[in-house]
mmCIF file of C-alpha atoms and ligand atoms in Angstrom:
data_model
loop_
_atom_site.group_PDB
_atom_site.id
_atom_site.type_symbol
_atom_site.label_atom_id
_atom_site.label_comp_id
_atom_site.label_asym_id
_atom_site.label_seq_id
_atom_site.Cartn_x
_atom_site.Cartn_y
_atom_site.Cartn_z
ATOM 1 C CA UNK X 1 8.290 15.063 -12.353
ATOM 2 C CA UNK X 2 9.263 13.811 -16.082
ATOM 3 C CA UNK X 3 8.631 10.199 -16.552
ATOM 4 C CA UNK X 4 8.409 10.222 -20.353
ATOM 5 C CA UNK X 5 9.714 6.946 -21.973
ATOM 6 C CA UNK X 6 9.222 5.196 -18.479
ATOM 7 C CA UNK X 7 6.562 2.426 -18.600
ATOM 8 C CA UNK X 8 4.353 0.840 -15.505
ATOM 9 C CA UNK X 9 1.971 -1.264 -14.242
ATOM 10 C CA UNK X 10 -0.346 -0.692 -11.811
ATOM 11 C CA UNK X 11 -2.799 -3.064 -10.133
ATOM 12 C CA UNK X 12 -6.287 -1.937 -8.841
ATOM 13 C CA UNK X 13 -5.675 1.157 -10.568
ATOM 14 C CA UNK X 14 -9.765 1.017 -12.161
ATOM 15 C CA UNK X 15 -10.926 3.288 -8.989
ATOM 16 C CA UNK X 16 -9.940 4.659 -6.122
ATOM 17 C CA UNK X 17 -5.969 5.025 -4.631
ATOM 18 C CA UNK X 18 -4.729 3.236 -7.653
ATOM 19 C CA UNK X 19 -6.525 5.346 -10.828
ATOM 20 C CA UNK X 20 -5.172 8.434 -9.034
ATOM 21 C CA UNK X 21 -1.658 5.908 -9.475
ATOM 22 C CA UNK X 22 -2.292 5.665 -13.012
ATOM 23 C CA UNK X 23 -3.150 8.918 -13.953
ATOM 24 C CA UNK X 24 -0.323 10.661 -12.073
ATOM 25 C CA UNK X 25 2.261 8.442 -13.410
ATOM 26 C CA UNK X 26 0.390 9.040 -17.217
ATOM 27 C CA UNK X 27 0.309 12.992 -16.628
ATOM 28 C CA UNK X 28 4.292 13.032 -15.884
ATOM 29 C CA UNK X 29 4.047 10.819 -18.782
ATOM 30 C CA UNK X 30 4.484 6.863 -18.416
ATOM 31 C CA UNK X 31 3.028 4.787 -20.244
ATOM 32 C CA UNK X 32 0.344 2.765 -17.958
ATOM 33 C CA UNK X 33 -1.050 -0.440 -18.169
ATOM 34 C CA UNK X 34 -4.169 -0.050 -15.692
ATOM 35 C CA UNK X 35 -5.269 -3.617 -13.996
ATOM 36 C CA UNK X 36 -8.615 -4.293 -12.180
ATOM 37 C CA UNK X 37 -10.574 -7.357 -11.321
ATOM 38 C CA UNK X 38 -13.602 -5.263 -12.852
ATOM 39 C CA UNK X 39 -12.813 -5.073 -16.605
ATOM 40 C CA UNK X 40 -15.174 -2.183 -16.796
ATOM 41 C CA UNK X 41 -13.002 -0.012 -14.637
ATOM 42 C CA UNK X 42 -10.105 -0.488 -15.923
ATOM 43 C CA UNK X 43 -11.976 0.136 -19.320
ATOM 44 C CA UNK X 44 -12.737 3.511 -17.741
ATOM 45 C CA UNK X 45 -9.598 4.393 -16.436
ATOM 46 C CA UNK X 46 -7.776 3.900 -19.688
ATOM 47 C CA UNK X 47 -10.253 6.048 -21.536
ATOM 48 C CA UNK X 48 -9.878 8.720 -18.781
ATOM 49 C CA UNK X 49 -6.153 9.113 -18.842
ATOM 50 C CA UNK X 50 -6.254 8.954 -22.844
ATOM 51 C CA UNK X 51 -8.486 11.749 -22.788
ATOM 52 C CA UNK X 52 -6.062 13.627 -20.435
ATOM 53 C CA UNK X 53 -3.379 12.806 -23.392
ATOM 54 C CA UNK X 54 -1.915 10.114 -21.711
ATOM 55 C CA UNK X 55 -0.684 6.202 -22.801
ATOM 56 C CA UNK X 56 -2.716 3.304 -21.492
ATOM 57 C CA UNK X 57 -3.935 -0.134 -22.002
ATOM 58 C CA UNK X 58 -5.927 -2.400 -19.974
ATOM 59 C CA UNK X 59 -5.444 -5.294 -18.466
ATOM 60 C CA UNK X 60 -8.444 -7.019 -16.642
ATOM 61 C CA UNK X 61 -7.139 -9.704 -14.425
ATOM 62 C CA UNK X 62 -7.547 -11.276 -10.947
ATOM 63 C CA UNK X 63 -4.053 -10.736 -9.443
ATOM 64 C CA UNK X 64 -2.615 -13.241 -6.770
ATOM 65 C CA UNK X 65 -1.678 -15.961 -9.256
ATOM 66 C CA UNK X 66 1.932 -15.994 -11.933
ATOM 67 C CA UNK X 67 -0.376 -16.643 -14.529
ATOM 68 C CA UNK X 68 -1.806 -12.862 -13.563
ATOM 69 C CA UNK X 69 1.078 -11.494 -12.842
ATOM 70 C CA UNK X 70 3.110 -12.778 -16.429
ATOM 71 C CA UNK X 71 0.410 -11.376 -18.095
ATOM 72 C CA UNK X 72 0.579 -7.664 -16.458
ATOM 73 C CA UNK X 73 4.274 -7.759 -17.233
ATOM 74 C CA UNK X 74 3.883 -9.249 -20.907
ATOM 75 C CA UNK X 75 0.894 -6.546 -21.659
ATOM 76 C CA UNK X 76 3.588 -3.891 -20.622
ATOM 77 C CA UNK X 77 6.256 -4.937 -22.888
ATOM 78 C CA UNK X 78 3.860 -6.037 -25.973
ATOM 79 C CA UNK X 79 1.735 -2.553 -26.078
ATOM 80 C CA UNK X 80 5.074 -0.314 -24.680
ATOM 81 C CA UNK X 81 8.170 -1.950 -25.345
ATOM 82 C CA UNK X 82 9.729 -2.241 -21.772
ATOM 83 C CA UNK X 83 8.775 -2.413 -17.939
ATOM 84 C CA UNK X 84 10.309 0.220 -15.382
ATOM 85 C CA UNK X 85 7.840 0.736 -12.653
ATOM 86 C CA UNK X 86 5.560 -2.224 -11.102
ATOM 87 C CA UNK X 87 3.017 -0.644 -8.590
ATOM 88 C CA UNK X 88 0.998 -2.843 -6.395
ATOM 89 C CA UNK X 89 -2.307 -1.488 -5.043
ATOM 90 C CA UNK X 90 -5.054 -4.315 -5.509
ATOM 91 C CA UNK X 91 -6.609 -4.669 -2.397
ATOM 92 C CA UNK X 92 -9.634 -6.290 -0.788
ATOM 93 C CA UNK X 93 -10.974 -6.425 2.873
ATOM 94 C CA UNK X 94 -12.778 -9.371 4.773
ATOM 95 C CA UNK X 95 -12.694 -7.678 7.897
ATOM 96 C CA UNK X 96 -13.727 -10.189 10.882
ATOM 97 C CA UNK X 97 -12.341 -10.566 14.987
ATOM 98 C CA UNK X 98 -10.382 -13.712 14.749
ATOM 99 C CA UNK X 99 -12.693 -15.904 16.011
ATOM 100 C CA UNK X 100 -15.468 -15.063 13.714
ATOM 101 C CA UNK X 101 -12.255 -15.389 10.654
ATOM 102 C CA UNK X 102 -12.910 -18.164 8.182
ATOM 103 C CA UNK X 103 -10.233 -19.934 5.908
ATOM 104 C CA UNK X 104 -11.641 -18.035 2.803
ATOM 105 C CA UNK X 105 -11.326 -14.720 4.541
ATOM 106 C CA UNK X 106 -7.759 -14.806 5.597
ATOM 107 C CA UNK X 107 -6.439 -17.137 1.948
ATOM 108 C CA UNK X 108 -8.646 -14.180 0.051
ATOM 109 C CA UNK X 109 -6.772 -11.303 1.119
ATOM 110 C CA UNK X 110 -3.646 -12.688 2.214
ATOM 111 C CA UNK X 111 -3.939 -13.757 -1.745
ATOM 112 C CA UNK X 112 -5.003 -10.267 -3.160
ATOM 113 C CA UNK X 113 -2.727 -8.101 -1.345
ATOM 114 C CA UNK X 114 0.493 -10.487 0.102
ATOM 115 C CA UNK X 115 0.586 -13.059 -2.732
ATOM 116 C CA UNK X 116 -0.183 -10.822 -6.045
ATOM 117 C CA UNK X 117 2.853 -8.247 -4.507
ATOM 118 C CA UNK X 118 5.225 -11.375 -4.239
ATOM 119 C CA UNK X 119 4.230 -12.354 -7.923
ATOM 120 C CA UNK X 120 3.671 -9.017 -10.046
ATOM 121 C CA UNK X 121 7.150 -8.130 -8.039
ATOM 122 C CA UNK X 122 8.713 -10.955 -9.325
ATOM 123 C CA UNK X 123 7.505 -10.948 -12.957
ATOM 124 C CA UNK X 124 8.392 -7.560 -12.941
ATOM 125 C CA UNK X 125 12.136 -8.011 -11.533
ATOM 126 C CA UNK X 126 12.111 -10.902 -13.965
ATOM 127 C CA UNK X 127 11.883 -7.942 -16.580
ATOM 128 C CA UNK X 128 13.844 -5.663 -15.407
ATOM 129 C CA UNK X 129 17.363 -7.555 -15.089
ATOM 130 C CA UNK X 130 16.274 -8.499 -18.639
ATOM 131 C CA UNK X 131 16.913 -5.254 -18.908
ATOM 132 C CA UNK X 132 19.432 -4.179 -16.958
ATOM 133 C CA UNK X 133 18.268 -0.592 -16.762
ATOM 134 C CA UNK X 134 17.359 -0.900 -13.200
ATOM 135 C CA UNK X 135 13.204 -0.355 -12.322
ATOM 136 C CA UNK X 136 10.617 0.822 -9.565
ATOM 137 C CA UNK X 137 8.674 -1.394 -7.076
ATOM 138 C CA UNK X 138 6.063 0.557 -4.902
ATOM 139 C CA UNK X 139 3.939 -1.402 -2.808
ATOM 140 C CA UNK X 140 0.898 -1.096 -0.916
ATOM 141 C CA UNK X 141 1.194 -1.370 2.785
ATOM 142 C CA UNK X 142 -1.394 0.018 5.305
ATOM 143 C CA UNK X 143 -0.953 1.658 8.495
ATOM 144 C CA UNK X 144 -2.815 -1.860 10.057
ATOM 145 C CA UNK X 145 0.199 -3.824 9.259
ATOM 146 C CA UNK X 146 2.847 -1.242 10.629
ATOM 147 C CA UNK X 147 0.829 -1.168 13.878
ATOM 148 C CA UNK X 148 -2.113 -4.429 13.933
ATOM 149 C CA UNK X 149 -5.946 -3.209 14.207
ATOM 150 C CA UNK X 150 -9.359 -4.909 15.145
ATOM 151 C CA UNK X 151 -10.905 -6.842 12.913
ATOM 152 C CA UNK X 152 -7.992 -7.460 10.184
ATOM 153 C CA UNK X 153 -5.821 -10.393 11.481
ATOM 154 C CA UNK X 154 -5.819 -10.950 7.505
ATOM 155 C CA UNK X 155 -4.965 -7.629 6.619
ATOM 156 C CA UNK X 156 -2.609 -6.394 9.362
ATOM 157 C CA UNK X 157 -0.874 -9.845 8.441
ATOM 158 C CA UNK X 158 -0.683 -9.832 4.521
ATOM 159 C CA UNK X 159 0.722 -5.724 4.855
ATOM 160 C CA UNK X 160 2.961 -6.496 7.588
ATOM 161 C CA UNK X 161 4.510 -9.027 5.076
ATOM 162 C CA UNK X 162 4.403 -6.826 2.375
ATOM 163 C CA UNK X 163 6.692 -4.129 4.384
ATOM 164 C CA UNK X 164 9.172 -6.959 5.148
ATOM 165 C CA UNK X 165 9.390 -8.385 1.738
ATOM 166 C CA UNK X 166 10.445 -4.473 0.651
ATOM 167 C CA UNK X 167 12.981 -4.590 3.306
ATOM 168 C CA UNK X 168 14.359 -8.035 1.771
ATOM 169 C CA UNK X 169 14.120 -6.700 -1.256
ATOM 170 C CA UNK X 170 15.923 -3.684 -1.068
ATOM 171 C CA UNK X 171 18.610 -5.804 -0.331
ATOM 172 C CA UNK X 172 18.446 -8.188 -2.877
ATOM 173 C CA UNK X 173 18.325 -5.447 -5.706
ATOM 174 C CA UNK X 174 20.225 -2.847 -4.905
ATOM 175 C CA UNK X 175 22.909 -3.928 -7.049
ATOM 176 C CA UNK X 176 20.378 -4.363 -9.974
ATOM 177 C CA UNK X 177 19.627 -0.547 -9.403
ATOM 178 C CA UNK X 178 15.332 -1.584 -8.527
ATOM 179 C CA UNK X 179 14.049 -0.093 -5.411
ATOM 180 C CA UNK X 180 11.662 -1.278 -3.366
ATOM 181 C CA UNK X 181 9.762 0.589 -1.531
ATOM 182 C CA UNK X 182 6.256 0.940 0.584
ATOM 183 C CA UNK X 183 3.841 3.822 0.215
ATOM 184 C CA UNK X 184 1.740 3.909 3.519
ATOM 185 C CA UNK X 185 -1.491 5.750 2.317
ATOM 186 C CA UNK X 186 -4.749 7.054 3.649
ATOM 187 C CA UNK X 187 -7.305 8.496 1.889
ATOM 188 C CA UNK X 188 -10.713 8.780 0.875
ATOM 189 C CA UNK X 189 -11.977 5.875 -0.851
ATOM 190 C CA UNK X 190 -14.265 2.722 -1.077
ATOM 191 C CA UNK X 191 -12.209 1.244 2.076
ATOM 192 C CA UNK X 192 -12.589 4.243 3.936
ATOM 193 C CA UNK X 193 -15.364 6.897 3.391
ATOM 194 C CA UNK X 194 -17.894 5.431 5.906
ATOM 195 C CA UNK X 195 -15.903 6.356 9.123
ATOM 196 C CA UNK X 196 -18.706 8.232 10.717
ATOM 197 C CA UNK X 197 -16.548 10.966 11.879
ATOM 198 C CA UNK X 198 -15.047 11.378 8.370
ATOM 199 C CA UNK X 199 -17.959 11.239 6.214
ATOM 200 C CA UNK X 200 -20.312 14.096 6.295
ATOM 201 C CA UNK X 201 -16.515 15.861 4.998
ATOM 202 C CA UNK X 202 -16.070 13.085 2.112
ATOM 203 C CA UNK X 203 -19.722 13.495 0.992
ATOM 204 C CA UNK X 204 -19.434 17.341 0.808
ATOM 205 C CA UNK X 205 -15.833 17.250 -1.165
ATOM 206 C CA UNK X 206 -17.679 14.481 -3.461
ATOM 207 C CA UNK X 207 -20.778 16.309 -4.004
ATOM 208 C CA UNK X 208 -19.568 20.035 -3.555
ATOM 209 C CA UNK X 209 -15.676 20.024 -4.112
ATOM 210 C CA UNK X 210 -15.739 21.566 -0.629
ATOM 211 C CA UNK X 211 -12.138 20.914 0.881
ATOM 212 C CA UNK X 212 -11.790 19.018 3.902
ATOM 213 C CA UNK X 213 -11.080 20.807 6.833
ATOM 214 C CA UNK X 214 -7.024 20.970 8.176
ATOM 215 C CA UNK X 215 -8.018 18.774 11.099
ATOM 216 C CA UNK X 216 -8.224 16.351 8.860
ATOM 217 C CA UNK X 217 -5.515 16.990 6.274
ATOM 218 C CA UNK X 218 -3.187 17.516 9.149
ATOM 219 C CA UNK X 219 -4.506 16.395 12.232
ATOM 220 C CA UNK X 220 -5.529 12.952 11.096
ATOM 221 C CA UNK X 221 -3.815 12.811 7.495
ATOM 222 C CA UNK X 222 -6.653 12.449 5.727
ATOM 223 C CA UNK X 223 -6.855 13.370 2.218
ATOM 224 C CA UNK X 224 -8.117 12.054 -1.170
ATOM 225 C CA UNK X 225 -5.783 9.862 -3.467
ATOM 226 C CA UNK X 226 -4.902 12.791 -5.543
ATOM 227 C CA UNK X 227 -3.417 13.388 -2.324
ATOM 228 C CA UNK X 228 -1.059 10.548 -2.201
ATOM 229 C CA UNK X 229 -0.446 9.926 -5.791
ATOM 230 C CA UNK X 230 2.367 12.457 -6.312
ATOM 231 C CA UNK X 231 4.602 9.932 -3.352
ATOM 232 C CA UNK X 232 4.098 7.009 -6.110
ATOM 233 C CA UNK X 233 5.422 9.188 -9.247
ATOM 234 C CA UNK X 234 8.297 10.478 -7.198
ATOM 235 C CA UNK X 235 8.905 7.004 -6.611
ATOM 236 C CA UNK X 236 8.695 5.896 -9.552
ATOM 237 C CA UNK X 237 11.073 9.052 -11.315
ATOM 238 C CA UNK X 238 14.721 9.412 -11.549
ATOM 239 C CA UNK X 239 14.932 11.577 -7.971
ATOM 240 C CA UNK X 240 14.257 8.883 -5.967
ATOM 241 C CA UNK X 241 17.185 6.283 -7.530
ATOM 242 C CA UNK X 242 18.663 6.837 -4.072
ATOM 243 C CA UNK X 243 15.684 5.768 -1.685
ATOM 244 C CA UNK X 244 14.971 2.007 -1.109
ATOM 245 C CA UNK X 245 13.409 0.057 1.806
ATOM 246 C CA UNK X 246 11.372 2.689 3.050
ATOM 247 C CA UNK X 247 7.991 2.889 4.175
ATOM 248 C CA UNK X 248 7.112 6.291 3.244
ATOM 249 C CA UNK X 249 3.338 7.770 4.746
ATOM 250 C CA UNK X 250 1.039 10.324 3.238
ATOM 251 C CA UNK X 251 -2.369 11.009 3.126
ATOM 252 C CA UNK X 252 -4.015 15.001 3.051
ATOM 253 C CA UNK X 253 -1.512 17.802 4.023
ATOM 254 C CA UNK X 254 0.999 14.946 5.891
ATOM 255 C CA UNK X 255 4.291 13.127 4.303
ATOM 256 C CA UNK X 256 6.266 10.702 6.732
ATOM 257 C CA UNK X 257 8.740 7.956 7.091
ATOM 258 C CA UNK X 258 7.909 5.044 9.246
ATOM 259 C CA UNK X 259 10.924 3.309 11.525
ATOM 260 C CA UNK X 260 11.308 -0.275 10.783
ATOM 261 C CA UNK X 261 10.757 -2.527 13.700
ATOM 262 C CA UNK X 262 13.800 -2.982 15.852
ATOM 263 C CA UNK X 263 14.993 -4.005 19.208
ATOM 264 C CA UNK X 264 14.073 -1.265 21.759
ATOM 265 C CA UNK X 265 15.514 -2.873 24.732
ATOM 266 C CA UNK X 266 18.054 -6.067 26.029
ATOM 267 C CA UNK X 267 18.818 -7.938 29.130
ATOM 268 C CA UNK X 268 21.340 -10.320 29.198
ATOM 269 C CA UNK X 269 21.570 -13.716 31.648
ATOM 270 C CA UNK X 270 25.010 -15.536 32.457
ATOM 271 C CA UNK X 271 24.337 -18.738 30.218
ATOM 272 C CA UNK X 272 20.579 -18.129 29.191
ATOM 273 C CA UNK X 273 17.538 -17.827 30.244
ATOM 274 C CA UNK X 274 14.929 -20.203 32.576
ATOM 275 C CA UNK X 275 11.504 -18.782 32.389
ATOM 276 C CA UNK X 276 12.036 -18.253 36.089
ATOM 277 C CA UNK X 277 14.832 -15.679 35.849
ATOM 278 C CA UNK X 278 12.153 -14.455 32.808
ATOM 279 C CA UNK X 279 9.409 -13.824 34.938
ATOM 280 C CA UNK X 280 11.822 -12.262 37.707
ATOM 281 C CA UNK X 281 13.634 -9.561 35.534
ATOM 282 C CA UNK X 282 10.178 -8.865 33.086
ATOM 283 C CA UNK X 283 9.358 -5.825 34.690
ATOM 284 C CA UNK X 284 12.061 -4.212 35.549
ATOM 285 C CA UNK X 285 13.880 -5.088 32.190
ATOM 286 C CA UNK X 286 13.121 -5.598 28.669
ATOM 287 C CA UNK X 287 9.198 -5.364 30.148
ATOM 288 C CA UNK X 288 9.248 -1.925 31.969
ATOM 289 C CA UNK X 289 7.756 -0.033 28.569
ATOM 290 C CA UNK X 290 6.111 -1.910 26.890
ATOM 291 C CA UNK X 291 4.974 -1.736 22.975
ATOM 292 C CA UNK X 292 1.546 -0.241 22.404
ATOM 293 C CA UNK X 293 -0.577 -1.457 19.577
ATOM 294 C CA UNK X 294 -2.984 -0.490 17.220
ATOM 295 C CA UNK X 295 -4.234 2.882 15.503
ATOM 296 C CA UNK X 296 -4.842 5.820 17.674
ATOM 297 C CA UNK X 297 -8.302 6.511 17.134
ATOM 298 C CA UNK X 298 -9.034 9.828 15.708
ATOM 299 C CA UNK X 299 -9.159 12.885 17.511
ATOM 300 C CA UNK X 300 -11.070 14.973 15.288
ATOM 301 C CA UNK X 301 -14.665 15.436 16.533
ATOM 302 C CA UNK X 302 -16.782 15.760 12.879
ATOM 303 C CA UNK X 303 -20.023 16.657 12.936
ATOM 304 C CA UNK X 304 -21.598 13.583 15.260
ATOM 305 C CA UNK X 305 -19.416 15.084 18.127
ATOM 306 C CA UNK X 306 -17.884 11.463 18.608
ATOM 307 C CA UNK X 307 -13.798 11.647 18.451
ATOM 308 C CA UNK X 308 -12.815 8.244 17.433
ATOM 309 C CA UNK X 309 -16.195 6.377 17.328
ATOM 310 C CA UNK X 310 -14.455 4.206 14.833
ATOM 311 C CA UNK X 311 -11.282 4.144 15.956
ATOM 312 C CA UNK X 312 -10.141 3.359 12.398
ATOM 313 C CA UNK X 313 -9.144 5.913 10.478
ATOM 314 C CA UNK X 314 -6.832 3.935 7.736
ATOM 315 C CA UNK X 315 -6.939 0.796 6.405
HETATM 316 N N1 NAD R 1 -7.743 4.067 1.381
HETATM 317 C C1 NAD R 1 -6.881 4.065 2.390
HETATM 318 O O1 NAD R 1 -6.906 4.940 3.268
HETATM 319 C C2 NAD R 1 -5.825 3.001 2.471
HETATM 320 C C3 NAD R 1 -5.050 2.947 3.641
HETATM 321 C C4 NAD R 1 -4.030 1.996 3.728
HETATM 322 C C5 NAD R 1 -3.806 1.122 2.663
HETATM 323 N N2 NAD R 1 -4.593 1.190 1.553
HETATM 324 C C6 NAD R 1 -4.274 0.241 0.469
HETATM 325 O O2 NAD R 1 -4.252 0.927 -0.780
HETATM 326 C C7 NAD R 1 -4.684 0.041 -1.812
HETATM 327 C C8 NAD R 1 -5.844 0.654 -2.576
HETATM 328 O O3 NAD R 1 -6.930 0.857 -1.696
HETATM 329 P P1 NAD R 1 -8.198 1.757 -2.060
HETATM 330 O O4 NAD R 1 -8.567 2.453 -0.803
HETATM 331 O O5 NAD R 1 -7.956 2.512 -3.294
HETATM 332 O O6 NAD R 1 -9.294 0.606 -2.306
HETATM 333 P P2 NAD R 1 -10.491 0.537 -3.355
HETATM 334 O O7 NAD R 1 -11.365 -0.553 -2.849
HETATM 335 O O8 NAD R 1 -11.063 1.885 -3.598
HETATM 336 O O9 NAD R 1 -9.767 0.070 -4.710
HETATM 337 C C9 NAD R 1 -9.172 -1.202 -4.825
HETATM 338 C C10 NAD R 1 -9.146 -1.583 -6.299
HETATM 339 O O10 NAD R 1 -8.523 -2.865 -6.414
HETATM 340 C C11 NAD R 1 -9.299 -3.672 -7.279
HETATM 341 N N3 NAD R 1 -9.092 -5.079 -6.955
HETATM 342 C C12 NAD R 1 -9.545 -5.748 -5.877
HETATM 343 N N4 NAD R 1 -9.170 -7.041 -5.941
HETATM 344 C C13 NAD R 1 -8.431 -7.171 -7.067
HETATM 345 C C14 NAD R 1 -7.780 -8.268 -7.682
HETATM 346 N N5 NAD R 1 -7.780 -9.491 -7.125
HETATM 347 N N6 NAD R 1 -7.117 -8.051 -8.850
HETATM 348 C C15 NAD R 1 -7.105 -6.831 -9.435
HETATM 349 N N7 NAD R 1 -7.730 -5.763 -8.887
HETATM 350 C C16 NAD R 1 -8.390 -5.929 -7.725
HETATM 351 C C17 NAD R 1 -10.718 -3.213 -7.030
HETATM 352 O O11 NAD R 1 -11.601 -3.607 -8.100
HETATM 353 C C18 NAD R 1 -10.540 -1.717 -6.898
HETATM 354 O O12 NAD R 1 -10.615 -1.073 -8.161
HETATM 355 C C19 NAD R 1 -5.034 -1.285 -1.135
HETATM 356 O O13 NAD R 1 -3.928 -2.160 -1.183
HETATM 357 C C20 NAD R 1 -5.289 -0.865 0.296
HETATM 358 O O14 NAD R 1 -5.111 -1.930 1.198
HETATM 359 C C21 NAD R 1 -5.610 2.089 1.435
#
């Protein structure tokens, strides 16, 4: 995949899903600016890919605000000329049941992940007609917001609203040649390591490089972000001018396209519904199959011998 003389931005990118981000998109050969709230990692990051050979600056900022997001896209153009690819991947969890939810946990990462995608998107498109050599938005989303899970009313919420703003936006700038589209990942990181059916596997790839087993590359689609990073700098290149609106999953040995929500079944009344007639023709219309919810826990056993304990395998 050639991206030479193609710049981007990526947020988060000072560890986890994100570095993998930057450095793929530096090793086909963009120029990166790396952003993290944690100025020493993306300190790191750049000094990792230039050692690789690739471009990079830093950027330390707390995305969610314009102020953050006009700064990503100025840092771009000042160190690298231009702006074609705007990948956002900062992400934070406050993971609570509803009741337990306080303001600051739902404003924090409906802020981090919902709010900094709607401004570094816009900066960037901001840029991009500038430049009227069309551009690349890939977003975060989360298999939680294509399906809800326990504990992330927040979450679910803020990537559910990041899939429909790529479905408005693929729309919107088509005829500016930008796609928009969604990567849906899951892989090894901070958010995820501790899943006790998972772990023992992540602690002996990060301590002995020993691979993790096919029942989890394939079963459960479980892989490290190396594993995912190649979807974000196909993305990103030339091949995928065609592809926009999508919510594309990967994670281990698995690639996959998500459906989009739509209608799945219809009853009609003679001149509307009362909740009467509702209640009458639930279950043997529109109600007969109802929509499930949620992640299927994992199947895989691990070593504890407890399929699914967590019953979260991606966040
Ligand atoms: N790991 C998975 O399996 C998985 C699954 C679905 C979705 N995701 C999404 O992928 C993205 C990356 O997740 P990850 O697993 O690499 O997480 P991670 O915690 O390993 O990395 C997140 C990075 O974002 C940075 N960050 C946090 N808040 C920030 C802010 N306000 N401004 C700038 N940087 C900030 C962190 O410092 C960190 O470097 C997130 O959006 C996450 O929701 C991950």
């Amino acid at each position: 995949m050639d991206l030479s003389g193609k710049v981007a931005v990526v947020t988060g990118s000072g560890r986890g899903l994100g570095l993998a981000y930057a450095k793929a998109l530096a090793a086909a050969g963009a120029a990166v600016v790396v952003n993290d709230v944690d100025p020493d990692a993306a300190a790191a990051a750049v000094e990792e890919i230039e050692s690789a050979g690739g471009r990079a600056e830093a950027e330390a900022a707390d995305v969610g605000t314009t102020r953050a997001a006009t700064a990503l896209v100025t840092r771009a153009v000042d160190a690298f000329g231009r702006l074609d690819v705007m990948v956002t991947n900062a992400g934070v969890l406050r993971d609570r049941m509803l009741w337990k939810m306080t303001d600051d946990d739902f404003d924090t990462v409906v802020r981090v992940h919902l709010r900094a995608t709607f401004t570094c998107v816009r900066a960037a498109v901001r840029r991009m007609r500038e430049q009227n050599e069309g551009g690349r938005i890939v977003v975060a989303g989360s298999p939680a917001g294509q399906r809800g899970n326990v504990g992330q009313t927040n979450y679910a919420a803020a990537k559910a609203g990041i899939a429909a703003m790529v479905r408005t936006w693929a729309m919107e700038l088509a005829r500016d040649r930008i796609t928009a589209n969604a990567v849906i990942p899951v892989a090894a990181t901070a958010m995820t390591r501790t899943i006790p059916a998972f772990a023992p596997y992540v602690g002996a790839l990060e301590r002995h490089g020993t691979p993790l087993p096919d029942a989890l590359r394939k079963g459960e689609g479980f892989g490290t972000p190396e594993d995912v990073a190649p979807l974000v700098a196909f993305l990103a290149s030339d091949a995928a001018a065609g592809i926009t609106g999508q919510c594309v999953g990967i994670g281990g040995d698995r690639l996959a396209l998500w459906s989009h929500p739509k209608e799945t079944a219809v009853a009609y009344a003679d001149g509307g519904w009362s909740a009467d007639a509702i209640a009458a023709a639930w279950p043997v219309s529109v109600g007969r199959a109802p929509e499930d919810c949620g992640i299927p826990a994992p199947s895989f056993a691990g070593e504890s011998g407890e399929p699914g304990k967590s019953g979260e395998p991606a966040r």
